[in-house]
Amino acid sequence: MMLPTIPTPDELLDKGFRRGKKAADLRRGEKMPKRLKGKRIEETRVITACQVIKDRLKMILDRTPEIEELPEFYQDYIDITVGVDDFKQALGAVNWAYGIITQLEKEYGAKIRKAPSERATGLRKQAYGRISSVVHKIEKDLDFLDFAKQSLRNMPTVDFDAISIVIAGFPNVGKSTLLTHITDAEPQVANYPFTTKGIQIGHFEKRWQHYQIIDTPGLLDRPIGDMNDIELNAMVALEHLADAILFIFDASETCGYALENQYNLLEEIKNVFDAPIIYLFNKMDISDYDGARHDYVQEYIDKTENPLLISAAEGEGLEEIIQLIQQVEKREIAEEDEDEYEDDENYFDLT
Ligand SMILES: Nc1nc2c(ncn2[C@@H]2O[C@H](COP(=O)(O)OP(=O)(O)OP(=O)(O)O)[C@@H](O)[C@H]2O)c(=O)[nH]1
């Protein structure tokens, strides 16, 4: 997501005051009574400074998308990454500053026009002092918005018309091998909270339907029991996105996790996710399924529904996976209660 560049308070003020001075300097050449001219110059300075600062604040507000209007997944993402409430609070502060500067512009414009000419400079200085105090009051909010911009820079680009499949399974079971074999071109790599290498999104198209396969190293590959709330939220955001989960077992156990542990992870994921699950047993080529380990592996295969036995590295079973994925339907997620985000009016009050 592209967010606007955020100035520091000093950058904002410097620009406003510099432009104010420039505009005032242009007036110096005008022909008018000296008494009036002094006042016009100071009035111009104040009004121009206010307008330049206001324009910049307005640009920040206009170019920041309305969070409520974003798809649920992005709202979740922003909430997990920077916090939706803090984000709205910061935008509210910018809006507040905009309002106060509008008032100061009117107030001091009128004051300078009405006052005796010798007071014009004093009034302009007073206006500048108040403008600067307002802009400095939103320093932490501008800081926050800048932090949000950096944090949300490499947000995953999700295609909401596509059918989304989220891969789960312990590290080294073959998730990325599978992703690169069933999707074309380079997968998109984006930041995602609590993932070690970010998430990878690969795409493929079949019969005019678009599919995206999402791998989340570091998130859906470890026990859920010891996750904290934010980590759980990061998972739930994926759950909102997933039309199905592709759970991968490593039948060879060369990933370093026994099938029993892998099965426990599956159970945990089932508890958290409502999405249907596609079961894959990978690395069948080195699992010794045809030999001594047959009964042992078979026990876990029997515990799952319609599992596919594959070898991602050798390209075995990939067509069957694609066929199963093609049966996945877009999941309708019940709209969540949105009340908690509705009272936008209240976060402007920072006095
Ligand atoms: N023999 C064999 N090796 C495989 C198969 N699939 C993956 N591997 C190997 O298993 C190792 C781990 O595969 P990855 O695809 O990196 O596993 P991953 O689950 O994405 O791992 P993380 O990204 O660390 O979570 C690699 O060395 C792969 O080459 C398979 O079907 N057969």
Short mmCIF file of N, CA and C in Angstrom, two decimals, residues 173-246:
data_model
loop_
_atom_site.label_atom_id
_atom_site.label_comp_id
_atom_site.label_asym_id
_atom_site.label_seq_id
_atom_site.Cartn_x
_atom_site.Cartn_y
_atom_site.Cartn_z
N VAL A 173 9.00 -29.32 5.18
CA VAL A 173 8.18 -30.42 4.67
C VAL A 173 8.04 -30.33 3.15
N GLY A 174 8.45 -29.19 2.59
CA GLY A 174 8.39 -29.05 1.13
C GLY A 174 7.41 -28.00 0.65
N LYS A 175 7.10 -27.04 1.51
CA LYS A 175 6.08 -26.04 1.15
C LYS A 175 6.53 -25.17 -0.03
N SER A 176 7.77 -24.65 0.08
CA SER A 176 8.16 -23.77 -1.03
C SER A 176 8.43 -24.56 -2.31
N THR A 177 8.92 -25.79 -2.15
CA THR A 177 9.11 -26.64 -3.35
C THR A 177 7.77 -26.81 -4.08
N LEU A 178 6.75 -27.07 -3.31
CA LEU A 178 5.43 -27.27 -3.90
C LEU A 178 4.93 -25.97 -4.55
N LEU A 179 5.09 -24.89 -3.81
CA LEU A 179 4.62 -23.60 -4.34
C LEU A 179 5.27 -23.29 -5.69
N THR A 180 6.57 -23.51 -5.78
CA THR A 180 7.23 -23.16 -7.04
C THR A 180 6.85 -24.14 -8.15
N HIS A 181 6.45 -25.37 -7.77
CA HIS A 181 6.07 -26.32 -8.82
C HIS A 181 4.66 -26.12 -9.34
N ILE A 182 3.75 -25.67 -8.50
CA ILE A 182 2.38 -25.55 -9.01
C ILE A 182 1.99 -24.13 -9.43
N THR A 183 2.82 -23.15 -9.11
CA THR A 183 2.47 -21.80 -9.58
C THR A 183 3.53 -21.37 -10.58
N ASP A 184 3.13 -20.42 -11.43
CA ASP A 184 4.11 -20.03 -12.44
C ASP A 184 4.85 -18.76 -12.04
N ALA A 185 5.93 -18.54 -12.70
CA ALA A 185 6.76 -17.35 -12.51
C ALA A 185 7.24 -17.20 -11.07
N GLU A 186 7.79 -16.08 -10.78
CA GLU A 186 8.32 -15.80 -9.46
C GLU A 186 7.19 -15.49 -8.50
N PRO A 187 7.14 -16.16 -7.37
CA PRO A 187 6.09 -15.76 -6.42
C PRO A 187 6.38 -14.36 -5.85
N GLN A 188 5.32 -13.66 -5.52
CA GLN A 188 5.46 -12.35 -4.89
C GLN A 188 5.91 -12.58 -3.44
N VAL A 189 6.92 -11.86 -3.02
CA VAL A 189 7.36 -11.96 -1.63
C VAL A 189 6.97 -10.66 -0.93
N ALA A 190 6.19 -10.76 0.13
CA ALA A 190 5.74 -9.55 0.83
C ALA A 190 5.96 -9.71 2.33
N ASN A 191 5.96 -8.61 3.01
CA ASN A 191 6.09 -8.69 4.47
C ASN A 191 4.82 -9.24 5.07
N TYR A 192 5.00 -9.99 6.12
CA TYR A 192 3.84 -10.39 6.89
C TYR A 192 4.31 -10.55 8.33
N PRO A 193 3.56 -9.99 9.27
CA PRO A 193 4.02 -10.05 10.65
C PRO A 193 4.23 -11.50 11.12
N PHE A 194 5.29 -11.71 11.85
CA PHE A 194 5.62 -13.02 12.45
C PHE A 194 6.03 -14.09 11.45
N THR A 195 6.28 -13.70 10.23
CA THR A 195 6.84 -14.69 9.31
C THR A 195 8.32 -14.39 9.19
N THR A 196 9.11 -15.46 9.15
CA THR A 196 10.56 -15.25 9.14
C THR A 196 11.05 -14.65 7.83
N LYS A 197 10.48 -15.13 6.72
CA LYS A 197 10.96 -14.64 5.43
C LYS A 197 9.88 -13.88 4.68
N GLY A 198 8.87 -13.41 5.38
CA GLY A 198 7.75 -12.78 4.69
C GLY A 198 6.86 -13.86 4.11
N ILE A 199 5.79 -13.47 3.43
CA ILE A 199 4.98 -14.51 2.81
C ILE A 199 5.24 -14.53 1.33
N GLN A 200 4.99 -15.69 0.76
CA GLN A 200 5.18 -15.83 -0.68
C GLN A 200 3.83 -16.14 -1.29
N ILE A 201 3.50 -15.40 -2.33
CA ILE A 201 2.22 -15.65 -3.01
C ILE A 201 2.52 -16.03 -4.45
N GLY A 202 2.13 -17.25 -4.81
CA GLY A 202 2.28 -17.71 -6.19
C GLY A 202 0.92 -17.79 -6.85
N HIS A 203 0.90 -17.68 -8.16
CA HIS A 203 -0.38 -17.66 -8.87
C HIS A 203 -0.44 -18.73 -9.95
N PHE A 204 -1.62 -19.23 -10.21
CA PHE A 204 -1.83 -19.95 -11.47
C PHE A 204 -3.27 -19.77 -11.89
N GLU A 205 -3.48 -20.06 -13.19
CA GLU A 205 -4.82 -19.86 -13.73
C GLU A 205 -5.26 -21.15 -14.38
N LYS A 206 -6.51 -21.50 -14.18
CA LYS A 206 -7.03 -22.72 -14.80
C LYS A 206 -8.47 -22.43 -15.18
N ARG A 207 -8.79 -22.68 -16.41
CA ARG A 207 -10.16 -22.41 -16.90
C ARG A 207 -10.66 -21.03 -16.48
N TRP A 208 -9.89 -20.05 -16.74
CA TRP A 208 -10.21 -18.64 -16.47
C TRP A 208 -10.39 -18.31 -15.01
N GLN A 209 -10.13 -19.26 -14.14
CA GLN A 209 -10.20 -18.93 -12.71
C GLN A 209 -8.77 -18.70 -12.21
N HIS A 210 -8.62 -17.65 -11.44
CA HIS A 210 -7.32 -17.33 -10.90
C HIS A 210 -7.17 -17.96 -9.51
N TYR A 211 -6.01 -18.54 -9.26
CA TYR A 211 -5.74 -19.13 -7.94
C TYR A 211 -4.48 -18.49 -7.38
N GLN A 212 -4.49 -18.22 -6.09
CA GLN A 212 -3.23 -17.78 -5.47
C GLN A 212 -2.91 -18.69 -4.29
N ILE A 213 -1.65 -19.10 -4.26
CA ILE A 213 -1.21 -20.02 -3.22
C ILE A 213 -0.26 -19.25 -2.32
N ILE A 214 -0.53 -19.29 -1.03
CA ILE A 214 0.19 -18.44 -0.09
C ILE A 214 0.97 -19.29 0.90
N ASP A 215 2.26 -19.07 0.94
CA ASP A 215 3.12 -19.79 1.89
C ASP A 215 3.56 -18.79 2.96
N THR A 216 3.52 -19.23 4.20
CA THR A 216 3.80 -18.30 5.30
C THR A 216 4.87 -18.85 6.24
N PRO A 217 6.11 -18.93 5.77
CA PRO A 217 7.15 -19.52 6.64
C PRO A 217 7.24 -18.80 7.98
N GLY A 218 7.18 -19.55 9.04
CA GLY A 218 7.30 -18.95 10.37
C GLY A 218 5.97 -18.73 11.06
N LEU A 219 4.87 -18.97 10.35
CA LEU A 219 3.58 -18.71 11.00
C LEU A 219 2.71 -19.95 11.09
N LEU A 220 2.47 -20.57 9.95
CA LEU A 220 1.61 -21.75 10.00
C LEU A 220 2.46 -23.01 10.05
N ASP A 221 3.64 -22.88 10.65
CA ASP A 221 4.53 -24.03 10.66
C ASP A 221 5.05 -24.28 12.07
N ARG A 222 4.25 -23.91 13.04
CA ARG A 222 4.66 -24.20 14.41
C ARG A 222 3.44 -24.26 15.31
N PRO A 223 3.63 -24.87 16.50
CA PRO A 223 2.49 -25.06 17.37
C PRO A 223 1.79 -23.75 17.71
N ILE A 224 0.48 -23.78 17.68
CA ILE A 224 -0.32 -22.59 17.90
C ILE A 224 -0.49 -22.31 19.40
N GLY A 225 -0.37 -23.41 20.18
CA GLY A 225 -0.56 -23.30 21.61
C GLY A 225 0.26 -22.20 22.26
N ASP A 226 1.51 -22.03 21.79
CA ASP A 226 2.33 -21.01 22.45
C ASP A 226 2.38 -19.68 21.71
N MET A 227 1.38 -19.40 20.91
CA MET A 227 1.36 -18.09 20.24
C MET A 227 0.69 -17.05 21.12
N ASN A 228 1.17 -15.82 21.03
CA ASN A 228 0.48 -14.75 21.77
C ASN A 228 -0.69 -14.22 20.93
N ASP A 229 -1.41 -13.28 21.49
CA ASP A 229 -2.63 -12.79 20.83
C ASP A 229 -2.38 -12.20 19.46
N ILE A 230 -1.31 -11.42 19.35
CA ILE A 230 -1.09 -10.76 18.05
C ILE A 230 -0.70 -11.80 17.01
N GLU A 231 0.07 -12.79 17.43
CA GLU A 231 0.42 -13.85 16.49
C GLU A 231 -0.83 -14.60 16.04
N LEU A 232 -1.72 -14.82 16.98
CA LEU A 232 -2.98 -15.48 16.63
C LEU A 232 -3.76 -14.62 15.64
N ASN A 233 -3.77 -13.31 15.89
CA ASN A 233 -4.47 -12.41 14.96
C ASN A 233 -3.86 -12.50 13.57
N ALA A 234 -2.54 -12.61 13.54
CA ALA A 234 -1.86 -12.70 12.25
C ALA A 234 -2.30 -13.97 11.52
N MET A 235 -2.57 -15.01 12.29
CA MET A 235 -3.07 -16.25 11.69
C MET A 235 -4.50 -16.12 11.24
N VAL A 236 -5.28 -15.45 12.09
CA VAL A 236 -6.71 -15.31 11.77
C VAL A 236 -6.91 -14.48 10.50
N ALA A 237 -6.02 -13.50 10.30
CA ALA A 237 -6.11 -12.71 9.07
C ALA A 237 -5.95 -13.62 7.87
N LEU A 238 -5.06 -14.59 7.99
CA LEU A 238 -4.86 -15.55 6.90
C LEU A 238 -6.08 -16.45 6.76
N GLU A 239 -6.65 -16.75 7.89
CA GLU A 239 -7.86 -17.57 7.88
C GLU A 239 -8.98 -16.84 7.11
N HIS A 240 -9.07 -15.53 7.31
CA HIS A 240 -10.08 -14.75 6.56
C HIS A 240 -9.85 -14.83 5.06
N LEU A 241 -8.59 -14.97 4.72
CA LEU A 241 -8.22 -14.94 3.31
C LEU A 241 -8.38 -16.31 2.65
N ALA A 242 -8.19 -17.37 3.45
CA ALA A 242 -8.08 -18.71 2.86
C ALA A 242 -9.43 -19.29 2.45
N ASP A 243 -9.52 -19.71 1.21
CA ASP A 243 -10.69 -20.49 0.79
C ASP A 243 -10.45 -21.96 1.12
N ALA A 244 -9.19 -22.32 1.22
CA ALA A 244 -8.84 -23.68 1.68
C ALA A 244 -7.41 -23.65 2.21
N ILE A 245 -7.13 -24.63 3.06
CA ILE A 245 -5.77 -24.79 3.59
C ILE A 245 -5.18 -26.03 2.93
N LEU A 246 -3.93 -25.91 2.52
CA LEU A 246 -3.22 -27.06 1.99
C LEU A 246 -2.27 -27.51 3.09
#
